[in-house]
Coordinates of C-alpha atoms in Angstrom, one line a residue:
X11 CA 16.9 -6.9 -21.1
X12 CA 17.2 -3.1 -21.4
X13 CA 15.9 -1.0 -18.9
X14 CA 12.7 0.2 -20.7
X15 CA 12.3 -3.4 -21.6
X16 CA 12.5 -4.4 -17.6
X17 CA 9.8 -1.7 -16.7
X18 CA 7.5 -2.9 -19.3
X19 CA 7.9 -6.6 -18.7
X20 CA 5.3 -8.3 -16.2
X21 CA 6.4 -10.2 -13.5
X22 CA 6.7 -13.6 -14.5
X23 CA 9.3 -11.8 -17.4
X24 CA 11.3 -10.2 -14.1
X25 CA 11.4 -13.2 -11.6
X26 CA 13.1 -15.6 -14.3
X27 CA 14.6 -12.6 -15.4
X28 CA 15.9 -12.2 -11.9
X29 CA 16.7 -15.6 -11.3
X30 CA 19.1 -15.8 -13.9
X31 CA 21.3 -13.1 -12.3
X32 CA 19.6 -9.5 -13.2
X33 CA 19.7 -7.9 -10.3
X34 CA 17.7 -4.6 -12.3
X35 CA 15.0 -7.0 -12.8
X36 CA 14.4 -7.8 -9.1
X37 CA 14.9 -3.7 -8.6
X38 CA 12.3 -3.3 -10.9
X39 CA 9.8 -5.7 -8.7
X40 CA 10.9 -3.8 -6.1
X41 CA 9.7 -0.2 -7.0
X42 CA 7.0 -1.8 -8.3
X43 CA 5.6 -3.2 -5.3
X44 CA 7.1 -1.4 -2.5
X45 CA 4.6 0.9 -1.5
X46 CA 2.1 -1.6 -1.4
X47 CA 4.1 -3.4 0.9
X48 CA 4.9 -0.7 3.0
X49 CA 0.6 -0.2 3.3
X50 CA 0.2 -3.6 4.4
X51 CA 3.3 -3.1 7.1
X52 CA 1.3 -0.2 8.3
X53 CA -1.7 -1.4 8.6
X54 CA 0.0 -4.1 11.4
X55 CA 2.9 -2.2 12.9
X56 CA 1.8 1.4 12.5
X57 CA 4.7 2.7 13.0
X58 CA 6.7 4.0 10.2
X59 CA 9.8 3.3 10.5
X60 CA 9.2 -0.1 12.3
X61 CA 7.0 -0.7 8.6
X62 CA 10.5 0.4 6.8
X63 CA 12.1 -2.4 8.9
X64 CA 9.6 -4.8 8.3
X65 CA 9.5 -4.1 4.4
X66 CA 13.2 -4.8 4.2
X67 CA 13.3 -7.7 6.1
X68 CA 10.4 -9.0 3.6
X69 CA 12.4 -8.0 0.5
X70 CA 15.6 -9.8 1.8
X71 CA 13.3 -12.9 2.7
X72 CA 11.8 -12.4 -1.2
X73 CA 15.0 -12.4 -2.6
X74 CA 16.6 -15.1 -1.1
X75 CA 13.0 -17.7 -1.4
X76 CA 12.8 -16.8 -4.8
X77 CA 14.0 -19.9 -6.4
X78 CA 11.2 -21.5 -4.6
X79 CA 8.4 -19.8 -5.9
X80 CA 6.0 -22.0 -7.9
X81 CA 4.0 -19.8 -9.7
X82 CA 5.8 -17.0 -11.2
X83 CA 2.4 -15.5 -12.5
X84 CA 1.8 -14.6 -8.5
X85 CA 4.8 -12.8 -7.8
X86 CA 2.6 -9.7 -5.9
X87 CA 0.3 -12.2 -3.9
X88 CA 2.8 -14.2 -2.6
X89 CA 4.6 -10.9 -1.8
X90 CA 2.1 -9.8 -0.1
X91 CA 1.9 -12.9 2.0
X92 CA 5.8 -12.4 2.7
X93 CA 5.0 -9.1 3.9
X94 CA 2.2 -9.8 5.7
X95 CA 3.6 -12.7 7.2
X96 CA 7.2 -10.6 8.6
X97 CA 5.0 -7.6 10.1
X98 CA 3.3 -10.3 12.2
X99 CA 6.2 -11.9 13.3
X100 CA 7.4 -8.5 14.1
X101 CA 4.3 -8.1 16.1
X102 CA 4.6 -11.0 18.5
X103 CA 8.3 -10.7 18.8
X104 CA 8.2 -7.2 19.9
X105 CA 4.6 -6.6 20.8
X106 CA 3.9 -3.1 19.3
X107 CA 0.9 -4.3 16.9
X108 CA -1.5 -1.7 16.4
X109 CA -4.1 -0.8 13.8
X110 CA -3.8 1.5 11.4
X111 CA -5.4 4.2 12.6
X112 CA -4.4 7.4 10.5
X113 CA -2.8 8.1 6.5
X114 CA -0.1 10.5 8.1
X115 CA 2.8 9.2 6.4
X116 CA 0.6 9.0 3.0
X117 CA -1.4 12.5 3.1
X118 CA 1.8 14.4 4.8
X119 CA 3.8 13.4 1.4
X120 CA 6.9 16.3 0.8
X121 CA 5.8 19.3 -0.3
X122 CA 6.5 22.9 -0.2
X123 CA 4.1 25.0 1.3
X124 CA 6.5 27.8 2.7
X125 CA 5.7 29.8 -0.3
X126 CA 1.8 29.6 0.0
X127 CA -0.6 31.8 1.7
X128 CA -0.9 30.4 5.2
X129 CA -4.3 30.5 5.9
X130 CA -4.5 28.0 2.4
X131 CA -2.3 25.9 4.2
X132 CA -3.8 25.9 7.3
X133 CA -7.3 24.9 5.6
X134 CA -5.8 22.2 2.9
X135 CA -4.1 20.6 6.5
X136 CA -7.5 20.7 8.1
X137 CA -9.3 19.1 5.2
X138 CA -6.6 16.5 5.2
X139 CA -6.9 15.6 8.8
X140 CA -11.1 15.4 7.9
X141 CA -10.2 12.6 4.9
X142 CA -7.5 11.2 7.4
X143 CA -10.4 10.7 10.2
X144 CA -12.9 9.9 7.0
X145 CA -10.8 7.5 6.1
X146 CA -10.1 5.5 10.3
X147 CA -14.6 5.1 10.1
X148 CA -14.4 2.8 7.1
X149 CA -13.6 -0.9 7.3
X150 CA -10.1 -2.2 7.1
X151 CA -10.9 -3.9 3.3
X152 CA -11.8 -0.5 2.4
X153 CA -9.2 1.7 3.8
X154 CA -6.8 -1.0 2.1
X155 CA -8.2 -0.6 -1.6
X156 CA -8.2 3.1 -1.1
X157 CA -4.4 3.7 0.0
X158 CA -3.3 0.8 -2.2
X159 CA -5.1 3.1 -5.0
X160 CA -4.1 6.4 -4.4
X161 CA -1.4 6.3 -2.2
X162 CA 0.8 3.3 -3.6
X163 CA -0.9 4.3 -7.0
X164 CA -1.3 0.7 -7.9
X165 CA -3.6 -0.4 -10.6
X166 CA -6.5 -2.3 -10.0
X167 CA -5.1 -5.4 -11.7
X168 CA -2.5 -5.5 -9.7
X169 CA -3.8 -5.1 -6.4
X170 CA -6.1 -7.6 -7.4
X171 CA -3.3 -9.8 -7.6
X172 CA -1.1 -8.6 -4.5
X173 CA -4.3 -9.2 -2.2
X174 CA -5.0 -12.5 -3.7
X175 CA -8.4 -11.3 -4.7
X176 CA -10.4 -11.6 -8.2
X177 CA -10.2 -8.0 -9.9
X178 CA -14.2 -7.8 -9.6
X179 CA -14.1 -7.8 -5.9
X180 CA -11.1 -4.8 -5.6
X181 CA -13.3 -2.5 -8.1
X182 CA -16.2 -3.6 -5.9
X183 CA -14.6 -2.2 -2.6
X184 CA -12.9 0.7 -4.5
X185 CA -16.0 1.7 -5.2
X186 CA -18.1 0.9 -2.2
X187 CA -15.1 2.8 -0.4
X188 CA -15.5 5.8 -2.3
X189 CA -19.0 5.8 -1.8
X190 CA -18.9 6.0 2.3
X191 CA -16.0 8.0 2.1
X192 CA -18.1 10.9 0.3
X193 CA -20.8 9.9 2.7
X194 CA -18.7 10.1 5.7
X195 CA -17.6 13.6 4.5
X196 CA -21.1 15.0 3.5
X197 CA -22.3 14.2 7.0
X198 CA -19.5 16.0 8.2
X199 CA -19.9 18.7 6.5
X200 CA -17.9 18.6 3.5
X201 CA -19.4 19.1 -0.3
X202 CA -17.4 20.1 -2.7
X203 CA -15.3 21.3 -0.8
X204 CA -12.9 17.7 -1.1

């Protein structure tokens, strides 16, 4: 397989792929799926970098269990479960589980606002850190769909498949999210202003 052909193949097509010895196929997995992972690793170890560590240690386990995965059609969910699974086991053997509680390392992504008026900086950061609290009020499903959505800019279809959930239920909480979101922020005091 070519590389276009790899990025356009689903996953079943890049496991055997994979499998036989294409080590671009199981990159392209990879970059597929890694932020997702690294939103489930957060949502357990909260740190950052500990949700680095706990990523790689779940690819490494992915890669070398792959042979024994049954139904290649459910690469993401039993990634998921890998994931899951490693940032627990990171939890009890080093005791630092905490919540989620903010999108830091998601709303903080790199950009360049040395060039930009500071009071615009100073009120995009303040609007941020209002979506950021927004965001700790709703439920733990919802906060998952939403960062999975735009943060890991995963498509529906797939999430649906990495959380081991029918699609109709992650458009469901997309949507309900985005609905107390906006009403979280309008009590708060934000229009159209987000």
């Amino acid at each position: 397989m070519h590389s276009v052909e790899l990025i356009e193949a689903g996953d079943a097509e890049l496991v055997v792929a994979a499998l036989a010895g294409n080590t671009q196929a199981f990159d392209v997995l990879v970059n597929r799926y890694r932020r997702a992972m690294l939103t489930v690793a957060q949502q357990i170890v909260r740190n950052p970098t500990d949700a680095e560590d706990v990523v790689q240690d779940a690819l490494l386990r992915a890669f070398e269990s792959l042979p024994q995965l049954s139904d290649l059609n459910r690469f993401g969910a039993w990634l998921h479960s890998i994931t899951r699974n490693r940032a627990l086991r990171y939890y009890r053997n080093m005791g630092r589980y905490q919540p989620q509680e903010d999108m830091e390392p998601y709303l903080n992504r790199a950009s360049d606002t040395s060039a930009e008026d500071p009071a615009n900086v100073v009120e995009a950061e303040s609007i941020q850190q209002s979506v950021r609290d927004a965001i700790k009020d709703l439920q733990t499903d919802y906060q998952v769909v939403l960062e999975l959505y735009y943060w890991a800019e995963m498509p529906q279809k797939r999430m649906a498949e990495f959380l081991s959930l029918p699609l109709t239920t992650v458009k469901w909480r997309l949507r309900k999210a985005k609905e107390q979101l906006k009403t979280i922020l309008e009590r708060r005091g934000f229009g159209e202003d987000i």
